[in-house]
Coordinates of C-alpha atoms and ligand atoms in Angstrom, one line a residue:
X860 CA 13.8 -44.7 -0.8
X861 CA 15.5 -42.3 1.2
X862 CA 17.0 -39.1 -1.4
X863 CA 20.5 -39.3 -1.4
X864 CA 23.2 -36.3 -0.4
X865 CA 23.9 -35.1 -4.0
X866 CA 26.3 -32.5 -3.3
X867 CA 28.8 -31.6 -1.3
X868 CA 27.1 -28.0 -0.8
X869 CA 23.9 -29.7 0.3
X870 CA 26.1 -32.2 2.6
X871 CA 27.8 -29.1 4.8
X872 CA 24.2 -28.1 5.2
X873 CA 23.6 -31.4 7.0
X874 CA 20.7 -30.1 9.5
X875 CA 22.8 -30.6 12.8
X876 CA 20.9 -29.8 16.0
X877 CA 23.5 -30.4 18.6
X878 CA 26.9 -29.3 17.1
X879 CA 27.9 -26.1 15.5
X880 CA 30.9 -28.0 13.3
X881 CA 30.5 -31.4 10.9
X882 CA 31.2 -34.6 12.7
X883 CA 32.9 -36.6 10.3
X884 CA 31.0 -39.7 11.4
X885 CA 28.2 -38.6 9.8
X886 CA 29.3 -39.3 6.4
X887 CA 30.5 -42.8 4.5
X888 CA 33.7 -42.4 2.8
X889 CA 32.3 -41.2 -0.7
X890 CA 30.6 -38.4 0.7
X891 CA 33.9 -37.7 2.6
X892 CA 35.9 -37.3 -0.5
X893 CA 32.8 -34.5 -1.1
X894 CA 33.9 -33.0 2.2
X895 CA 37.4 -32.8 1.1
X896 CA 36.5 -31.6 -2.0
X897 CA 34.2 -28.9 -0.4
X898 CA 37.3 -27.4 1.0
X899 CA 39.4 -27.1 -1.7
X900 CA 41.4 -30.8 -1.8
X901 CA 41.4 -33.6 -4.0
X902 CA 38.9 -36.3 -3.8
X903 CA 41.6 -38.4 -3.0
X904 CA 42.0 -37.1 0.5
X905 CA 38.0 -38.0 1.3
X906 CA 39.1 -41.6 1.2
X907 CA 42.4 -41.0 3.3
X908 CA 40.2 -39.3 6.6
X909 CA 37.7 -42.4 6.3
X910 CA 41.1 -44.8 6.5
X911 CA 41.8 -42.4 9.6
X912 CA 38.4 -42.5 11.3
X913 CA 36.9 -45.7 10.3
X914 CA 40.7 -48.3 10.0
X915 CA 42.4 -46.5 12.7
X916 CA 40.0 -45.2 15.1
X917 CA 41.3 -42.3 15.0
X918 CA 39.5 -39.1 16.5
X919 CA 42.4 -36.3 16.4
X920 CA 42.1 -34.5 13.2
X921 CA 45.4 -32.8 13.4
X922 CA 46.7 -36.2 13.9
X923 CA 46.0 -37.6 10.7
X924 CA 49.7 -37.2 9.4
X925 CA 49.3 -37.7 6.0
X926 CA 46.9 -35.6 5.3
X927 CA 48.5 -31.8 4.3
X928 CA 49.3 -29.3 7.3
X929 CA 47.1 -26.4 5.8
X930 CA 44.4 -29.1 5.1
X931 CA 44.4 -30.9 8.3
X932 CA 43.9 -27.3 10.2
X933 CA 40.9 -26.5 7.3
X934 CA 39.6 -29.6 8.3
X935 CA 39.4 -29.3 11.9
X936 CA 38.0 -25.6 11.6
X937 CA 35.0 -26.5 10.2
X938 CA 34.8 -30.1 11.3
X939 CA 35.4 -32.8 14.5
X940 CA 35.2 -36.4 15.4
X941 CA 32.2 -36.3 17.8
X942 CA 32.2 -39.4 19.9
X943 CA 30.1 -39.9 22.3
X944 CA 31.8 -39.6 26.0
X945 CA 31.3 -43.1 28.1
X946 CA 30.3 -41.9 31.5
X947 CA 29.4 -44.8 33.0
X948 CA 29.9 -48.7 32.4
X949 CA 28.0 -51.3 34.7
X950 CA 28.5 -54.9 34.0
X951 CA 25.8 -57.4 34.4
X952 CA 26.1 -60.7 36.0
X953 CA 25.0 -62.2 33.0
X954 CA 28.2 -60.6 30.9
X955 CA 26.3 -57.7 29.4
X956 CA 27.2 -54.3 30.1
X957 CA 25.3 -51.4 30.2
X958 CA 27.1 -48.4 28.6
X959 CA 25.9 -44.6 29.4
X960 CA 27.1 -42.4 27.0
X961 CA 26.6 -38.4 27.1
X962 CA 26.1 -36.5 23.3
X963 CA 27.9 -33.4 22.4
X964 CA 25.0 -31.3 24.0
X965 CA 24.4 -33.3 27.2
X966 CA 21.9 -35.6 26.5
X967 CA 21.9 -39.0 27.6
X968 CA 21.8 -42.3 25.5
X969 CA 22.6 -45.9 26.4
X970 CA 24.1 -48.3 25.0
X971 CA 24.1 -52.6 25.8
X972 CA 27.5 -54.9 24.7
X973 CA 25.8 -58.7 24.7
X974 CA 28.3 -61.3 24.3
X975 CA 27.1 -64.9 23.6
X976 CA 29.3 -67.7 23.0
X977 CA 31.5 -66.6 19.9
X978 CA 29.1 -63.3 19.1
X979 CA 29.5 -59.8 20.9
X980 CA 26.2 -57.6 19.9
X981 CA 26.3 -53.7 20.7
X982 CA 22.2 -52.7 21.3
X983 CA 22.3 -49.3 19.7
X984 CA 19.8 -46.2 20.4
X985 CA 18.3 -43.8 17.5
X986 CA 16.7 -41.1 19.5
X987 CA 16.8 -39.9 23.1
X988 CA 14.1 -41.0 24.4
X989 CA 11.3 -42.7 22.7
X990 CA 7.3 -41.1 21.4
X991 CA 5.8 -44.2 21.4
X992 CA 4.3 -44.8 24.6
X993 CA 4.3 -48.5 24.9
X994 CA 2.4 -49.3 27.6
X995 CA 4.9 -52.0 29.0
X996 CA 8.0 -49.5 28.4
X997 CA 10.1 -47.7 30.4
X998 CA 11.4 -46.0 28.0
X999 CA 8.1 -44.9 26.4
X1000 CA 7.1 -43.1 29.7
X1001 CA 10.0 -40.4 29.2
X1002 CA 8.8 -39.4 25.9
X1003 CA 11.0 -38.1 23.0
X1004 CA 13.6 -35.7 23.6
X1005 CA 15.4 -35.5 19.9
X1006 CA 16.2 -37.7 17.3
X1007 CA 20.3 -38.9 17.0
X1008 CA 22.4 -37.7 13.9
X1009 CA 23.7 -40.7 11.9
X1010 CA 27.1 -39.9 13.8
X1011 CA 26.1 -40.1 17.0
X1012 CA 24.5 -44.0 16.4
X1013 CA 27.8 -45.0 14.6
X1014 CA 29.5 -43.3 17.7
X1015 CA 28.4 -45.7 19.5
X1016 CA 30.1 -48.3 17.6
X1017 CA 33.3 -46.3 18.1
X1018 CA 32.7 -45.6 21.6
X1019 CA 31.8 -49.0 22.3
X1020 CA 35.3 -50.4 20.5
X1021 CA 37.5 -48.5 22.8
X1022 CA 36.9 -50.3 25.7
X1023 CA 36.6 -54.3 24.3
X1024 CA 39.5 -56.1 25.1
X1025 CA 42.4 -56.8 23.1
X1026 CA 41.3 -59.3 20.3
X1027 CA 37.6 -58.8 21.0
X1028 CA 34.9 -57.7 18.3
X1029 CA 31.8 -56.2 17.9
X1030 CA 30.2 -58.8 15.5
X1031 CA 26.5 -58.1 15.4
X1032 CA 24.6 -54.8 15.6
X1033 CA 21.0 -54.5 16.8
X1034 CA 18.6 -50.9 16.5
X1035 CA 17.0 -51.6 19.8
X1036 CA 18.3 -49.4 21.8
X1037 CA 16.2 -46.3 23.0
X1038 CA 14.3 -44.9 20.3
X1039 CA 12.0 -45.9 17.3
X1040 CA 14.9 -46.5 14.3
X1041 CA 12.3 -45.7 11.7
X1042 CA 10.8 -42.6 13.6
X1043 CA 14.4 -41.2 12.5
X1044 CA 14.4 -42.8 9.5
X1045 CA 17.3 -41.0 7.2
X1046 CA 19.7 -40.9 10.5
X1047 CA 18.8 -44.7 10.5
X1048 CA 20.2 -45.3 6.9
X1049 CA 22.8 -42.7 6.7
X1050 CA 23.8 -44.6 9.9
X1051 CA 23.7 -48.1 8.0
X1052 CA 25.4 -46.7 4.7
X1053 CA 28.8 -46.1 6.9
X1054 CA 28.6 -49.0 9.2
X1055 CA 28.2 -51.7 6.0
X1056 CA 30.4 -49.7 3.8
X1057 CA 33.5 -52.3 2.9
X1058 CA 35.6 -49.1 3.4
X1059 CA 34.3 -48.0 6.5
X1060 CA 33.2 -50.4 9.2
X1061 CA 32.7 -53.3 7.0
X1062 CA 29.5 -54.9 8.9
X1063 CA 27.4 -57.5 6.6
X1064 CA 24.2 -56.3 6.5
X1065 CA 23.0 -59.5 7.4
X1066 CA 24.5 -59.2 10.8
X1067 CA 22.6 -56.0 11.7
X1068 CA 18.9 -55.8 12.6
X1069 CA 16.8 -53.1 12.5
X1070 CA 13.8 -53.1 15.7
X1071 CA 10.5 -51.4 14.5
X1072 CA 7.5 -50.4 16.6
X1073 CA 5.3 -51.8 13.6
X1074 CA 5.9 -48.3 11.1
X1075 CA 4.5 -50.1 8.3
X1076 CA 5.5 -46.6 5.6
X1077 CA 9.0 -47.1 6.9
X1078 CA 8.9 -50.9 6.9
X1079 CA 7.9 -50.3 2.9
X1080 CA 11.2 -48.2 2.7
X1081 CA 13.4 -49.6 4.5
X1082 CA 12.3 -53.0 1.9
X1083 CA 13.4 -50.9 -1.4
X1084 CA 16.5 -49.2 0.3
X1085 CA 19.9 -51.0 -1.1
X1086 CA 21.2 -52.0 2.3
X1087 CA 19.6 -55.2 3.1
X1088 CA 19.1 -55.3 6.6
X1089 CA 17.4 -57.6 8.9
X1090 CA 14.0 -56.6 10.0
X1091 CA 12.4 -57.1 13.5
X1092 CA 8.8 -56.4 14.6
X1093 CA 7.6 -55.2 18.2
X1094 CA 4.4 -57.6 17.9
X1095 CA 3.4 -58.2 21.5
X1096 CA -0.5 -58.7 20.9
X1097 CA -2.3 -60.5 18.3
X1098 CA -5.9 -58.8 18.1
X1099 CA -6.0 -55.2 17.4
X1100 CA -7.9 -54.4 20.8
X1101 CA -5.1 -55.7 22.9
X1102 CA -2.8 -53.8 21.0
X1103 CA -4.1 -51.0 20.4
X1104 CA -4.2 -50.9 24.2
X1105 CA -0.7 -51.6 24.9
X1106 CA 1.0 -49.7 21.7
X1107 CA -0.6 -46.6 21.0
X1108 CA 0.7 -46.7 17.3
X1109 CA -1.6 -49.7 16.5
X1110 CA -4.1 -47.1 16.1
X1111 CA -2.4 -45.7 13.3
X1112 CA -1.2 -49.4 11.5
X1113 CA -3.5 -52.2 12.1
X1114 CA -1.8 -56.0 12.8
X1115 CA -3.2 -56.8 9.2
X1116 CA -1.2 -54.1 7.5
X1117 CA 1.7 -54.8 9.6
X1118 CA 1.9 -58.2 8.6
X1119 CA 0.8 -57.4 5.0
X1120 CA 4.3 -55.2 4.9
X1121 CA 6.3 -57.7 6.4
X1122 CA 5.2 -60.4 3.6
X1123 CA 6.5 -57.6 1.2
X1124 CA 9.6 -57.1 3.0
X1125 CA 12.9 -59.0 1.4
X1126 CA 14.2 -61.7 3.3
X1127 CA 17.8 -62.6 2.5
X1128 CA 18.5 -66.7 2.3
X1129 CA 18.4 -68.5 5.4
X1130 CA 17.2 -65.3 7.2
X1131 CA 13.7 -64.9 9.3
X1132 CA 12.1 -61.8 10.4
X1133 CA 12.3 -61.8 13.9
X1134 CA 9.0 -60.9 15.9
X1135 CA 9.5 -59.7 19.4
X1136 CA 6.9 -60.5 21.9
X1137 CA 6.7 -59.3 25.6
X1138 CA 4.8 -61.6 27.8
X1139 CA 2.7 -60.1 29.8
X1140 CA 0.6 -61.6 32.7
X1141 CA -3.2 -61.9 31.8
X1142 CA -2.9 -59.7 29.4
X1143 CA -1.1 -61.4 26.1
X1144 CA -0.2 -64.8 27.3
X1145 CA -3.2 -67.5 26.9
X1146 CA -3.3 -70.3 24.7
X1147 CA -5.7 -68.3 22.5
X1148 CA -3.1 -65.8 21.9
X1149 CA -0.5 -68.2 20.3
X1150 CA -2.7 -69.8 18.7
X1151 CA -3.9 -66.6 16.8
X1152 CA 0.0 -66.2 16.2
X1153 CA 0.2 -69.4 14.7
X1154 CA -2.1 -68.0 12.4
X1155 CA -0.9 -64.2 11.5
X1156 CA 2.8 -65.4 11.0
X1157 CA 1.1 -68.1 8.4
X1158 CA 3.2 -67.2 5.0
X1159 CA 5.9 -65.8 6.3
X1160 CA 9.7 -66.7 7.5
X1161 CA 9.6 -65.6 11.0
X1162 CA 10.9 -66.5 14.4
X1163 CA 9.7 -65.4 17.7
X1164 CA 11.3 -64.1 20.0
X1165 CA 9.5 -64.1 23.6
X1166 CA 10.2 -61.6 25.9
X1167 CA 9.0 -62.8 29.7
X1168 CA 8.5 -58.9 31.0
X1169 CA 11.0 -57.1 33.1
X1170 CA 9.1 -55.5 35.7
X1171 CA 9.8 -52.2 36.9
X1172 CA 8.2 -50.2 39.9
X1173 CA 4.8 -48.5 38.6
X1174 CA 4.0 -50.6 35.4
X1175 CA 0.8 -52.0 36.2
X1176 CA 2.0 -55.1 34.1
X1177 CA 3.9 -58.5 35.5
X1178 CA 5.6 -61.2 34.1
X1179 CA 4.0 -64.7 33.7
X1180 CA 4.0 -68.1 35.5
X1181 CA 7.4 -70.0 34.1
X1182 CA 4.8 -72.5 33.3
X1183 CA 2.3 -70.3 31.4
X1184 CA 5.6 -68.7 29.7
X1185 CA 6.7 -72.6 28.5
X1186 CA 3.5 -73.2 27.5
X1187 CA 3.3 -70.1 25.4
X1188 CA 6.1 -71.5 23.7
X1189 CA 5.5 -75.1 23.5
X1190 CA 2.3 -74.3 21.0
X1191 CA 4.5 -72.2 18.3
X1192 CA 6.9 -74.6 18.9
X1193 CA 4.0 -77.6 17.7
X1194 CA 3.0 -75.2 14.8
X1195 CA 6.9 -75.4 13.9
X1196 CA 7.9 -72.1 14.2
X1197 CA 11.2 -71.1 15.4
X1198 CA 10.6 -69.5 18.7
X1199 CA 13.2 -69.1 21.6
X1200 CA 12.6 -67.9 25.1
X1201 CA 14.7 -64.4 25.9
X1202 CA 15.5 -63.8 29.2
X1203 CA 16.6 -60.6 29.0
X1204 CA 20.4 -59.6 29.1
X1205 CA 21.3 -56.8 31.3
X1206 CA 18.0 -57.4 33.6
X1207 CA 19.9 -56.5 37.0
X1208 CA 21.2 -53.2 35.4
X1209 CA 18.5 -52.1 33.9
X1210 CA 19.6 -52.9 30.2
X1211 CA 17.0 -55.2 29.3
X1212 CA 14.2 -54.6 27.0
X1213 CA 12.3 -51.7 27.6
X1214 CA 13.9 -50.5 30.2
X1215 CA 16.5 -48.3 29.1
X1216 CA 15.6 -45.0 31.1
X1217 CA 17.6 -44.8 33.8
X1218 CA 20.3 -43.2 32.4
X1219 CA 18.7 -39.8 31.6
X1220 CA 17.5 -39.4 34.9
X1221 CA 21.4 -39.6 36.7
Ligands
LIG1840 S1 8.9 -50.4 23.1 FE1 10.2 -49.3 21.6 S2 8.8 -48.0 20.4 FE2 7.7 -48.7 22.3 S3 8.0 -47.0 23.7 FE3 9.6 -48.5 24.1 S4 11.4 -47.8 22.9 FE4 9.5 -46.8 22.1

């Protein structure tokens, strides 16, 4: 279980690598009432900036009007609203929209807005860049630049609400943006505390799903942590060889002690965990290979998502046959388990799956 802030001494310390003030987003509104505290007010005011930045979106501490003068100028000397800047929106023909957002020191992230029928998901990032090196991922090939602070991935929540329009909501979260959520694990749950906290964002946790590459120690945290989230898996291979091929961190957490964590991980009532699996031609996509699903996912409430690859230029890797794709499914189908065909969202703008690069190289 990740150790908790304890005091409001050790929260100012908050190990910040990109800003040289707090960013209020960082903290849930009980560690805010520390902050205040910290500078000489009552608790009471804590709960008053988390009505400001979390109710009314607000970002201008010297704004916040009633908060005292003499505090409110305190405040905003050691402390800011850090939201990341959106520098560039591209809309995809499929409704999605690709949002590029630049951090407090530069860096790059992206962000995806996926509306489907009455649902609007925000794909959020964790790190810039990614360490993984997935064989099929774009992402991987830029390797990892820094982790994100748990303001910076509620930012982009914030960021992101700014430009919906009127009446619209951001209704489901998803950590599979660029990064490895459980690579920055305490950002990850700092991150979670404030965007299910009833008096901050308010999300149910059973609307938000966390995306691991398979991190089976932080799979075993993430289970005994208080917010219940739901879990997804990167899966894409079902023998060790393949994937140890195509994910480099199968070398370090076998399939079988992937799926032995996942058995051990709580699933809340009428919820699955969701395993993610990139077809990929000749490589992951016989009938052998869904059979051998069938028979890993044995015991446990999951669905599958499959993920017909997105091809970009220099992957050695293409996507399947529609026909050996269908197939694919048709067999976990038979063996009754929930399985759904994602095309990817955001393909024509480079927001799909495993392609989120592009926006660290404009
Ligand atoms: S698939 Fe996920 S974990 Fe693997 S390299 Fe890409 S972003 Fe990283």
């Amino acid at each position: 279980m990740a150790r908790p802030i304890s005091s409001a001494s050790e929260l100012l310390c908050y190990p910040f690598s990109a800003m040289s003030r707090l960013n209020l987003l960082d903290y849930p509104p009980l560690e805010l009432e520390s902050v205040a505290e910290s500078l000489g007010a009552p608790r009471y005011r804590g709960r008053q900036i988390a009505t400001w930045l979390y109710a009314k979106g607000a970002t201008d501490i010297t704004a916040m009007s009633d908060l005292p003068r003499e505090f409110r100028s305190a405040l905003s000397e050691r402390a800011e609203v850090a939201v990341p800047e959106i520098e560039r929106r591209t809309p995809s023909q499929d409704g999605s929209q690709k949002l590029v957002l630049r951090l407090g020191d530069g860096a790059r992230i992206q962000s995806v807005l996926m509306p489907d029928e009455d649902r609007l998901t925000l794909c959020v990032s964790t790190q810039v860049g990614c360490g993984f090196g997935c064989a099929f991922c774009f992402t991987g090939t830029m390797g990892l630049e820094r982790n994100l602070t748990p303001g910076e991935i509620v930012g982009q929540v914030v960021a992101a609400r700014r430009i919906l329009p009127d009446g619209a909501r951001i209704t489901h979260l998803v950590y599979m943006g660029m990064g490895e959520p459980l690579a920055n694990y305490a950002a990850t749950i700092q991150s979670l505390r404030i965007l299910t906290d009833p008096k901050a964002f308010g999300f149910s946790p059973r609307r938000i799903t966390v995306s691991t590459v398979g991190l089976v120690s932080g799979i075993e945290r993430l289970a005994n942590e208080n917010v219940k989230v739901n879990l997804a898996i990167s899966l894409h291979a079902t023998s060790n060889q393949i994937r140890n091929r195509i994910m480099p961190v199968n070398k370090g957490f076998s399939i079988e002690e992937l799926l032995e964590a996942c058995r051990g991980f709580p699933v809340a009532f009428r919820q699955r965990i969701t395993f993610e699996y990139v077809l990929l031609d000749h490589v992951n996509d016989a009938a052998e290979d869904a059979r051998r699903l069938v028979r890993l996912l044995k015991g446990i409430r999951a669905k599958v998502n499959l993920i017909p690859f997105n091809d970009w230029e220099g992957s050695g890797f293409q996507r399947p046959p529609l026909q050996r794709i269908l197939a694919f499914q048709s067999l976990l189908l038979e063996a009754g388990i929930r399985t759904t065909v994602r095309w990817s969202k955001g393909e024509d703008i480079g927001a799909a799956c495993g392609q989120l690069k592009e926006a660290l190289t404009a």
